[in-house]
Short mmCIF file of C-alpha atoms and ligand atoms in Angstrom, two decimals:
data_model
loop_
_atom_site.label_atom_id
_atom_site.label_comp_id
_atom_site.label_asym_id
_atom_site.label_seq_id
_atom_site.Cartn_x
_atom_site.Cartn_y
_atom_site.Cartn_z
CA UNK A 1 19.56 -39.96 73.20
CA UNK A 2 16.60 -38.59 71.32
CA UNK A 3 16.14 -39.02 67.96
CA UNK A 4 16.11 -35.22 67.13
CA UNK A 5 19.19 -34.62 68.68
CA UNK A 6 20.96 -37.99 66.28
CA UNK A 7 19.47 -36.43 63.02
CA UNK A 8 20.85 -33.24 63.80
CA UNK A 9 24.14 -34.59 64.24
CA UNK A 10 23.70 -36.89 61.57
CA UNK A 11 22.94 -33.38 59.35
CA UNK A 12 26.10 -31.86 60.61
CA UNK A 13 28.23 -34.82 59.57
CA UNK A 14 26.34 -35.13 56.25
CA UNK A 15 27.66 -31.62 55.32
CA UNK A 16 31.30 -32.34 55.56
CA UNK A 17 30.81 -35.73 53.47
CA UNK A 18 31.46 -37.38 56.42
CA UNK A 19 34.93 -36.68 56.40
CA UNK A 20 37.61 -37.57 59.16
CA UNK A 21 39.79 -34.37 58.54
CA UNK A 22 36.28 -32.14 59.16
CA UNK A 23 36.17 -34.09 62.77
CA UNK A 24 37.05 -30.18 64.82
CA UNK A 25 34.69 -28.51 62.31
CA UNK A 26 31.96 -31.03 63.10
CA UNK A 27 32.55 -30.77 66.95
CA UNK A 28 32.12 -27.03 66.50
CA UNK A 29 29.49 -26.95 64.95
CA UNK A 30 27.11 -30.24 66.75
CA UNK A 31 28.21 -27.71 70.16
CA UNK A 32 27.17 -24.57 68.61
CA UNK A 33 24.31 -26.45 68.54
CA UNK A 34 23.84 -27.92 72.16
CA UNK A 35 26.43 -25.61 74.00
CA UNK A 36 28.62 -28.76 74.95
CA UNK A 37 29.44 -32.29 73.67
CA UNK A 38 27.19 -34.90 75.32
CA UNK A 39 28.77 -38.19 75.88
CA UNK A 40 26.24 -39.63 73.74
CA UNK A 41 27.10 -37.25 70.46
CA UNK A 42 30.49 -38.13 71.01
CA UNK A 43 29.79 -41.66 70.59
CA UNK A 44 27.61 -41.15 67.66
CA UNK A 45 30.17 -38.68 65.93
CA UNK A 46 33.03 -41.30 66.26
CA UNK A 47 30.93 -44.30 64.96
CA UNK A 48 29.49 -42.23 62.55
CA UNK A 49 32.91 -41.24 61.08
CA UNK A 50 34.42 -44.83 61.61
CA UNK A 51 36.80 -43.62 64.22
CA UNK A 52 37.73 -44.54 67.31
CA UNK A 53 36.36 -43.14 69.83
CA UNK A 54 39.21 -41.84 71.96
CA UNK A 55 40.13 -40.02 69.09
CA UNK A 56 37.08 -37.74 69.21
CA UNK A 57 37.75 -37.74 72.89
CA UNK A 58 41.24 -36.79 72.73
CA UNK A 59 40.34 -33.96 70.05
CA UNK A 60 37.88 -32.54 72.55
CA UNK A 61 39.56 -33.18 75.75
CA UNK A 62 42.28 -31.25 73.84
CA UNK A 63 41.25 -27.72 72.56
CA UNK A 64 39.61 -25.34 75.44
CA UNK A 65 37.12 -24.87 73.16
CA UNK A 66 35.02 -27.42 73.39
CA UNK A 67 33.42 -28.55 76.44
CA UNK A 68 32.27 -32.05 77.96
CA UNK A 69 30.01 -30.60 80.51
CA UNK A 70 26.80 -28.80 79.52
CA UNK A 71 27.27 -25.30 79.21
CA UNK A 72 24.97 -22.46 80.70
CA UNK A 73 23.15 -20.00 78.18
CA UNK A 74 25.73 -17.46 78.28
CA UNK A 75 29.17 -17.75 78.20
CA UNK A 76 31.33 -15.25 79.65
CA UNK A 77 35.26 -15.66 79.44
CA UNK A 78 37.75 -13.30 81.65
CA UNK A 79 41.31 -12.30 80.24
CA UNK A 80 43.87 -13.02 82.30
CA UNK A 81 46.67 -12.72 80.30
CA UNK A 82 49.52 -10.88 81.11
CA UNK A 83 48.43 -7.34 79.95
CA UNK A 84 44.85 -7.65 81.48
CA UNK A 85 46.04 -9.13 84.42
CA UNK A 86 48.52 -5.97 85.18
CA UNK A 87 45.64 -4.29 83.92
CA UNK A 88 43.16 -5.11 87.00
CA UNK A 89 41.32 -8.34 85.41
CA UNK A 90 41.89 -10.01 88.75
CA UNK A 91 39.71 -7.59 90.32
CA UNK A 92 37.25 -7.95 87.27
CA UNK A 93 36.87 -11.86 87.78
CA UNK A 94 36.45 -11.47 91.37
CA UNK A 95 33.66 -9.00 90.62
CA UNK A 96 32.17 -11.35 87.71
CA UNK A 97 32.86 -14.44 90.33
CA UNK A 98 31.02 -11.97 93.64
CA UNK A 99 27.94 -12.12 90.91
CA UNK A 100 27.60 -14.78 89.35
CA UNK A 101 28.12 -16.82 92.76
CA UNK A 102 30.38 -19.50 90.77
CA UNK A 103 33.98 -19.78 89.94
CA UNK A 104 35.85 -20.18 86.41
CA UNK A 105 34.96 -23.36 84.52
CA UNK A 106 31.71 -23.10 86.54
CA UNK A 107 28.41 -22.80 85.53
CA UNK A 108 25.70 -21.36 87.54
CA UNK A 109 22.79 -23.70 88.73
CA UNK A 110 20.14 -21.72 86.89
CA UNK A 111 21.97 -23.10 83.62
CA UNK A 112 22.18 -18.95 82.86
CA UNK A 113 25.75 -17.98 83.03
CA UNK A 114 29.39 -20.59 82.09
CA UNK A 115 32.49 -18.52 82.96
CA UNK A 116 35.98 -19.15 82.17
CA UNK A 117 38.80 -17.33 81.94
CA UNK A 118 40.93 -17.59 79.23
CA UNK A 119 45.18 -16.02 78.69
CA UNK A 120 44.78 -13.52 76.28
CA UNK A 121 42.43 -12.80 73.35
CA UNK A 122 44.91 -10.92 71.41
CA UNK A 123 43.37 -7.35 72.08
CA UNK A 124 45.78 -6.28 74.75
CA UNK A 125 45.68 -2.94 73.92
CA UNK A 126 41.72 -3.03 75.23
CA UNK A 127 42.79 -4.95 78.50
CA UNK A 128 41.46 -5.96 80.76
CA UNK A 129 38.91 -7.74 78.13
CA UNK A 130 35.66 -9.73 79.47
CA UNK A 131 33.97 -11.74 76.35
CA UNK A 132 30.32 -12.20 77.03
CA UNK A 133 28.68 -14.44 74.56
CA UNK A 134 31.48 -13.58 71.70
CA UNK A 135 31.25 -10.15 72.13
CA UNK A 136 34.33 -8.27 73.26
CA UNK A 137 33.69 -5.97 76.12
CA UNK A 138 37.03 -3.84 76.75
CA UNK A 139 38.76 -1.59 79.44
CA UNK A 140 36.50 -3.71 81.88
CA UNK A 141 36.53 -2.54 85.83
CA UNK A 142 34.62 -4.28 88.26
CA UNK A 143 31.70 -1.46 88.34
CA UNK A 144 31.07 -2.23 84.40
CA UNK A 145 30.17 -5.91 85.51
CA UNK A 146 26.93 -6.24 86.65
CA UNK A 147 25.92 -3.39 83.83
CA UNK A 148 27.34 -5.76 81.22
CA UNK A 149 25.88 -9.11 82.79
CA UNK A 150 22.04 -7.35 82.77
CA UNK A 151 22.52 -6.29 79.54
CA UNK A 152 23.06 -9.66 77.99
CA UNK A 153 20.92 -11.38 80.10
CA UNK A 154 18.07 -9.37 77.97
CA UNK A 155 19.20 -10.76 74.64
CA UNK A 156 17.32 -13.35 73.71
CA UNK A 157 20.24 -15.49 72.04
CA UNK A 158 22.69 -16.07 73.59
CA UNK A 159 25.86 -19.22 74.52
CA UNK A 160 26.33 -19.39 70.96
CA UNK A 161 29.94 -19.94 70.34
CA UNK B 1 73.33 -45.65 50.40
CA UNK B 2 74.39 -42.85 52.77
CA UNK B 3 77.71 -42.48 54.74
CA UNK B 4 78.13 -40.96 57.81
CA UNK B 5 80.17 -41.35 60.49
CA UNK B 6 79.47 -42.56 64.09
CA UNK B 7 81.69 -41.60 66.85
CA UNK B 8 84.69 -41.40 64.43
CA UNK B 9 83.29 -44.68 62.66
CA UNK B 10 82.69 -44.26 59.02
CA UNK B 11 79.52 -45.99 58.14
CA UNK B 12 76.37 -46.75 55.56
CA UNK B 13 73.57 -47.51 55.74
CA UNK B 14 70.44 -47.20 53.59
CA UNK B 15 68.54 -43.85 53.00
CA UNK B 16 65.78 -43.43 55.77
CA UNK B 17 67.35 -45.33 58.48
CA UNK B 18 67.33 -42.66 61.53
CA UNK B 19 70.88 -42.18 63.19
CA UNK B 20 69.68 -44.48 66.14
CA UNK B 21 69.39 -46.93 64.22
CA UNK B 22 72.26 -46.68 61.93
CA UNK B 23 74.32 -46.63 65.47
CA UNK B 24 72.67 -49.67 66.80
CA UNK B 25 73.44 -51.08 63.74
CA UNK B 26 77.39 -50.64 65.13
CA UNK B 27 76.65 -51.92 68.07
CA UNK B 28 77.21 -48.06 69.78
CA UNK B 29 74.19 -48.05 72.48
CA UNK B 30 71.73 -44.87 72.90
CA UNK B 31 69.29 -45.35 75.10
CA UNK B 32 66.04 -44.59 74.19
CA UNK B 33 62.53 -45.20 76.10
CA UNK B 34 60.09 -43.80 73.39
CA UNK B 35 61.68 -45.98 70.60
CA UNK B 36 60.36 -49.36 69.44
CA UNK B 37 61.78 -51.42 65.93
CA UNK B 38 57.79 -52.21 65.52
CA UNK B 39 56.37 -48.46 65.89
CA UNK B 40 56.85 -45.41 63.95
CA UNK B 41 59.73 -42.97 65.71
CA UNK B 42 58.06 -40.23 67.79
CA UNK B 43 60.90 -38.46 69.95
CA UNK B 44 58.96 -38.09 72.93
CA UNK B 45 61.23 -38.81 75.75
CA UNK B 46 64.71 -37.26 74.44
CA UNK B 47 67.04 -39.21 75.96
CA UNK B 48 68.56 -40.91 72.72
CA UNK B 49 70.41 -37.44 71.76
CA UNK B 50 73.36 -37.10 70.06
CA UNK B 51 75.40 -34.16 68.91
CA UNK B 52 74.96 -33.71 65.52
CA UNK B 53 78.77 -31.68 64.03
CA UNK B 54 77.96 -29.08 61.76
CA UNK B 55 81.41 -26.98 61.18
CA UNK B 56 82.87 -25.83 64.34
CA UNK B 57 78.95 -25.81 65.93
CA UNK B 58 77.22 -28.93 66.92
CA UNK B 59 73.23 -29.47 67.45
CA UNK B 60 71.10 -31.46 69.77
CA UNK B 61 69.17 -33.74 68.17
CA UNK B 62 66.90 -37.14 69.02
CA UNK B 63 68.79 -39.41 67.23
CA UNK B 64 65.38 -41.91 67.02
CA UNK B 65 63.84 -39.63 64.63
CA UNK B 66 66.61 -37.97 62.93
CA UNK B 67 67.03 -39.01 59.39
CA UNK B 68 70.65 -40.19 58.72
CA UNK B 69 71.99 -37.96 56.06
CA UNK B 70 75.29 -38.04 53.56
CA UNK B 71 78.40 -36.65 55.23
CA UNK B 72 77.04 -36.29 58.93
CA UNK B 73 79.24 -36.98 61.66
CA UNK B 74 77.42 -37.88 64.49
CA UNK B 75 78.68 -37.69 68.04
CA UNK B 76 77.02 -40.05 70.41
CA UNK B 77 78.69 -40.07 73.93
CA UNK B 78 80.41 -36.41 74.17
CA UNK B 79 80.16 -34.23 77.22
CA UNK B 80 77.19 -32.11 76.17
CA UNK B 81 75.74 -35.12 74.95
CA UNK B 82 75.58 -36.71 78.94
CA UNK B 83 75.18 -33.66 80.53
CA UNK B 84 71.81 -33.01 78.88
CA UNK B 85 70.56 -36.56 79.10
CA UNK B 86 71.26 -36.24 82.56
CA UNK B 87 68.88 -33.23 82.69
CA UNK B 88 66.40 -35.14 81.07
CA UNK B 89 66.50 -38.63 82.97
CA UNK B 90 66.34 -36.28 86.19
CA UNK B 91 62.95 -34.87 84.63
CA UNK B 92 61.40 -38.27 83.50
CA UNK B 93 61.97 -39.36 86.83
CA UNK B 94 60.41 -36.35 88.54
CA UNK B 95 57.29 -37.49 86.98
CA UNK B 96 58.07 -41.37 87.33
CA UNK B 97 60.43 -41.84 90.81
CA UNK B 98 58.95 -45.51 91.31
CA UNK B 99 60.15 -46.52 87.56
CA UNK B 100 62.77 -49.11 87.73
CA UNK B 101 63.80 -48.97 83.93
CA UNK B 102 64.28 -44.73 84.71
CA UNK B 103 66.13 -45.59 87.96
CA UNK B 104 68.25 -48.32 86.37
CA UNK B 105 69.19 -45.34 83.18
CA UNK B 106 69.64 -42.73 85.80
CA UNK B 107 72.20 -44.74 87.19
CA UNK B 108 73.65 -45.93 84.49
CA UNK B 109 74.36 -42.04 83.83
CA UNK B 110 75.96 -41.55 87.20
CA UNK B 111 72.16 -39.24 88.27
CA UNK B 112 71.65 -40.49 91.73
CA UNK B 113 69.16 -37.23 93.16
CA UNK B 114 65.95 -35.61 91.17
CA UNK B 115 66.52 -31.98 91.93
CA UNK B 116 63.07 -30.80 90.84
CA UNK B 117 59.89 -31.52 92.02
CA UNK B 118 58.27 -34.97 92.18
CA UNK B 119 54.96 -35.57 90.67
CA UNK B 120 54.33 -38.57 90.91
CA UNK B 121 52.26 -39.30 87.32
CA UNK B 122 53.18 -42.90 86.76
CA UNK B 123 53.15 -41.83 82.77
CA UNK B 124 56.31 -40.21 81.33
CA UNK B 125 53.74 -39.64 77.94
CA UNK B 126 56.56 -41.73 75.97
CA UNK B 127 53.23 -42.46 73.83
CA UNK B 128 54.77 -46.33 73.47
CA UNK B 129 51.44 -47.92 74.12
CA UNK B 130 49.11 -45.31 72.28
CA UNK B 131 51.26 -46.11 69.10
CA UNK B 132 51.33 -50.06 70.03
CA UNK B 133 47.50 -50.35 70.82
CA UNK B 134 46.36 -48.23 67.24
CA UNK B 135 49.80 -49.36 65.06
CA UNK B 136 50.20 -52.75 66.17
CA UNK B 137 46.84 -53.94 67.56
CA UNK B 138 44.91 -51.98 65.01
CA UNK B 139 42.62 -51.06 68.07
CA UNK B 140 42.96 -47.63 68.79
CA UNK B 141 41.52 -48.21 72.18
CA UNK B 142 43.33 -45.68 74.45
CA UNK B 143 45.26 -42.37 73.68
CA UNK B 144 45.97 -39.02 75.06
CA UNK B 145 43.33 -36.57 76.37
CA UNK B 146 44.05 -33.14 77.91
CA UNK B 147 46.87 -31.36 77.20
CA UNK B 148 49.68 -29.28 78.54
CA UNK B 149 50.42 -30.60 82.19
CA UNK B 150 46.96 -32.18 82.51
CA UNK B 151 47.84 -34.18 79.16
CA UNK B 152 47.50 -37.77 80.50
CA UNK B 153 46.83 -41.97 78.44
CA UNK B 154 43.25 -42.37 78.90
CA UNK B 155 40.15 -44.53 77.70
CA UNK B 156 37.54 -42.36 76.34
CA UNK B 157 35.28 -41.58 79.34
CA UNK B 158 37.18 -43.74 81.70
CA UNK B 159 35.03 -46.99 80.19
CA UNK B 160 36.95 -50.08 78.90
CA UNK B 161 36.97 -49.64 75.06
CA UNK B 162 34.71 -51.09 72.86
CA UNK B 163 37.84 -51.88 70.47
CA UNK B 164 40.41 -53.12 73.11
CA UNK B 165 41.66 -56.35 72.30
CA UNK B 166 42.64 -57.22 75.63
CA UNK B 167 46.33 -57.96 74.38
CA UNK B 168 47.99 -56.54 77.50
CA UNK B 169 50.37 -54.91 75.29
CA UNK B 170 49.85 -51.74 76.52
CA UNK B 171 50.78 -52.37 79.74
CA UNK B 172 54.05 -54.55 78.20
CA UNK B 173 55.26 -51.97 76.41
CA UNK B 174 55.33 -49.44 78.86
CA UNK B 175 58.33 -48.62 80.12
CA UNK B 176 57.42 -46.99 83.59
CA UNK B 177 54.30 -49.31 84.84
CA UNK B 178 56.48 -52.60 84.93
CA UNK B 179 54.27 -54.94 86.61
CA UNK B 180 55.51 -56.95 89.62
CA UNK B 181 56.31 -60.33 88.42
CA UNK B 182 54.80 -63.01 90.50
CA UNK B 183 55.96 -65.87 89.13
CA UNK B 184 57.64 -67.47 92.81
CA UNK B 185 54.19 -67.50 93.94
CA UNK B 186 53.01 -69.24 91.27
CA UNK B 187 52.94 -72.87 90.75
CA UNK B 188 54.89 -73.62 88.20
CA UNK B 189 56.77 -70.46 88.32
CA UNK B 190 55.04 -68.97 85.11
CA UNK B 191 52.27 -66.96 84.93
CA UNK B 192 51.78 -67.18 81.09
CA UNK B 193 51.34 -63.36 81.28
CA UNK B 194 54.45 -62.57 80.72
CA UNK B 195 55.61 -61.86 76.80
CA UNK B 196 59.31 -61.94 77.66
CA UNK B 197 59.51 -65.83 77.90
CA UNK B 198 62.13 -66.51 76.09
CA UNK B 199 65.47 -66.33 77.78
CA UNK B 200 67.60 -62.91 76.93
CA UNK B 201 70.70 -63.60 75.18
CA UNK B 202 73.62 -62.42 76.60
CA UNK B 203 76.64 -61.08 74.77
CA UNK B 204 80.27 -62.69 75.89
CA UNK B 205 80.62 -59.27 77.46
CA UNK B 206 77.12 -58.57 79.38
CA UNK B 207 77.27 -55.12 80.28
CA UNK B 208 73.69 -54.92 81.28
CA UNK B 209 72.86 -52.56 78.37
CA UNK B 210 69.18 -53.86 77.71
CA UNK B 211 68.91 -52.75 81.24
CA UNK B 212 68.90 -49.47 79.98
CA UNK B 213 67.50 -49.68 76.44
CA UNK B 214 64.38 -52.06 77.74
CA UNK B 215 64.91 -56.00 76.74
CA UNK B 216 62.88 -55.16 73.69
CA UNK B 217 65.59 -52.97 72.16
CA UNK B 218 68.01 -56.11 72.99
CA UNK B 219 70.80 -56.88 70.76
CA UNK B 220 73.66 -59.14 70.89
CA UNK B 221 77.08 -58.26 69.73
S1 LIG C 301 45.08 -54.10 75.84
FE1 LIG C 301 43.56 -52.94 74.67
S2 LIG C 301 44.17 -50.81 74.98
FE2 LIG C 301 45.95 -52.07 75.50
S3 LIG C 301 47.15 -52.23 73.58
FE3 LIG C 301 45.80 -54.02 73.69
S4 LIG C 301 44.02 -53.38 72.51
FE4 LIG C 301 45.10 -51.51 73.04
S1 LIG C 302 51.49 -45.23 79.99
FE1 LIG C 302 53.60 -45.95 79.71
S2 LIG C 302 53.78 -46.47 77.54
FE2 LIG C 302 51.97 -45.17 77.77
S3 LIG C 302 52.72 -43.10 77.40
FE3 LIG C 302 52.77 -43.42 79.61
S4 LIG C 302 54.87 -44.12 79.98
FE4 LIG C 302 54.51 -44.36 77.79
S1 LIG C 303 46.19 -10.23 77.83
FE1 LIG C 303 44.05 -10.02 77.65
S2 LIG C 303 43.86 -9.76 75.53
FE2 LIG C 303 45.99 -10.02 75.71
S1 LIG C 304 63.90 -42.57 71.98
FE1 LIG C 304 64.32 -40.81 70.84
S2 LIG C 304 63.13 -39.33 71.83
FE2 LIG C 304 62.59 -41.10 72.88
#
């Protein structure tokens, strides 16, 4: 692991006083910062907060939030709850799926695009929902897709989150 | 003190002794997998339930981590009681059909068929040797990753832990992965693996119970 990489870590734990309780808040934050959690940062978070390390591992094997494998630039997360689903998201991830060439929990091998799909972002009423990089893109059908991917491939910033 | 009363029994015991306890204390047996004397109660497994009376109603509850409280009557064998533990052993052993100690309680309960589906996960998620390995061996060297059905007992990364202690215990306390003893092929017919060395008391009237309850929760009457 390089050294930049460990002090900015080592920054991120400094700011919660290297406290246990902070551990999810410092795992958010170290993979706002890299778009996943490398093996490595794990190791370093859990030594650095005296813990062991299947506890760090459990907390991020645990919430679908964080992610062990790298992430690509943009992350793009399908509804499929039961409101968007009745709604057409099927046809929306098949679309998204048709474009992207990869499936959910996939990311493409450009490093561009991560999608996932996720069971309900609690904005039924918008169904079906597609979040591209945490923006909310509502009453999605599949034409809207490739509109919406171009558009955020032109941000510059983007797989925060 | 508190008083309650156990299966028509009045008893008392001290405050924050749980009702499985207080009825082991009477020698009444509940079976229980996810319970150990040495770890903190954690109700995983629900087969120690007991119908708790309140009025003309009666609750459900895991008597391993159910506080005993003053005036409680306490119902540990009814109808209800064995029809849902029943229910439950089925379950455990959908996910376990190889375990010996779930066959042995199954039978014990009169289940002789698993009507749902059998997964075979080897792992009932009692949590018995995540709470022996950080509460007991002060390691902390495995634990539970995933969650919902893909909740498993892991190592971080799949690598041996730094902190296990190699203790075994683990795999001792489990009560699903019982290990094959091999002691007839063996020399001297001991291993020197095996914790459970000294021989099991019996009471005058062996009814096999710490077949059920696991020779660790093992008590002689
Ligand atoms: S063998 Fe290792 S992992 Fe298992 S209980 Fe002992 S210290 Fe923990
Ligand atoms: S491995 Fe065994 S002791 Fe550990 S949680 Fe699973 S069933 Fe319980
Ligand atoms: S089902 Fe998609 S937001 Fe609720
Ligand atoms: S022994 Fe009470 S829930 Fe497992």
């Amino acid at each position: 692991m390089d050294s930049v990489r460990e002090e900015k870590v080592e920054e991120v734990i400094r700011e919660y006083d290297s406290s246990r309780d902070s551990l999810i808040s410092i795992l958010q934050d170290v993979q706002s910062e890299y778009r996943y959690l490398p093996e490595s940062i794990l190791k370093l978070v859990a030594r650095k907060l005296g813990l062991p390390l299947i506890q760090v591992y459990g907390v991020a094997t645990f919430f679908k939030a964080f992610s062990l494998k790298p992430r690509g630039k943009h992350l793009l997360s399908v509804c499929l709850g039961t409101a968007c689903h009745v709604r057409g998201a099927p046809a929306v991830l098949d679309e998204v799926e048709r474009k992207l060439c990869i499936g959910p929990g996939e990311t493409s091998e450009d490093m561009q695009f991560t999608l996932e799909t996720v069971n309900c972002l609690g904005a039924c009423a918008l169904g079906p929902i597609m979040v591209m990089d945490g923006e909310y893109h509502g009453q999605m059908v599949p034409g809207k897709v490739q509109g919406t991917i171009n558009r955020c491939k032109k941000s510059p910033r983007g797989g925060k989150k | 003190m508190v008083e309650l009363t156990i299966d028509g029994i009045k008893t008392s015991v001290p405050e924050g002794t749980t009702v499985l306890e207080a009825a082991r204390e009477m020698g009444i047996i509940i079976p229980a997998l996810c319970y150990h004397p040495g770890l903190t109660p954690y109700g995983a497994c629900r087969v120690c339930i007991v119908e708790v009376v309140k009025g003309s109603q009666s609750l459900l509850e895991a008597s391993c981590t159910l506080p005993v409280a003053q005036g409680q009557t306490i119902i540990t064998s009814s109808a209800k009681v064995s029809q849902a533990r029943k229910v439950i052993i089925e379950l455990l052993l959908a996910a376990c059909p190889n375990s010996k100690t779930l066959q042995d309680l199954a039978a014990s309960m009169g289940v002789n068929r698993v009507r749902f589906k059998i997964k075979d996960k080897n792992c009932i998620l009692c949590g018995l040797c995540v709470r022996y390995c950080k509460e007991q061996m002060q390691s902390g060297g495995i634990g539970f990753v995933g969650r919902g059905t893909s909740r498993r007992v892991a190592t971080a990364f799949g690598e041996t832990p730094e902190e296990c202690r190699n203790c075994n215990g683990c795999e001792w306390i489990c009560p699903v992965c019982e290990r094959a003893c091999m002691a007839g092929s063996l020399t001297d017919g001991v291993c020197g693996r095996c914790l459970n060395l000294a021989p099991v008391e019996t009471c005058p009237v062996c009814t096999h119970c710490s077949e059920a309850v696991g020779s660790s929760g093992h008590r002689v009457y």
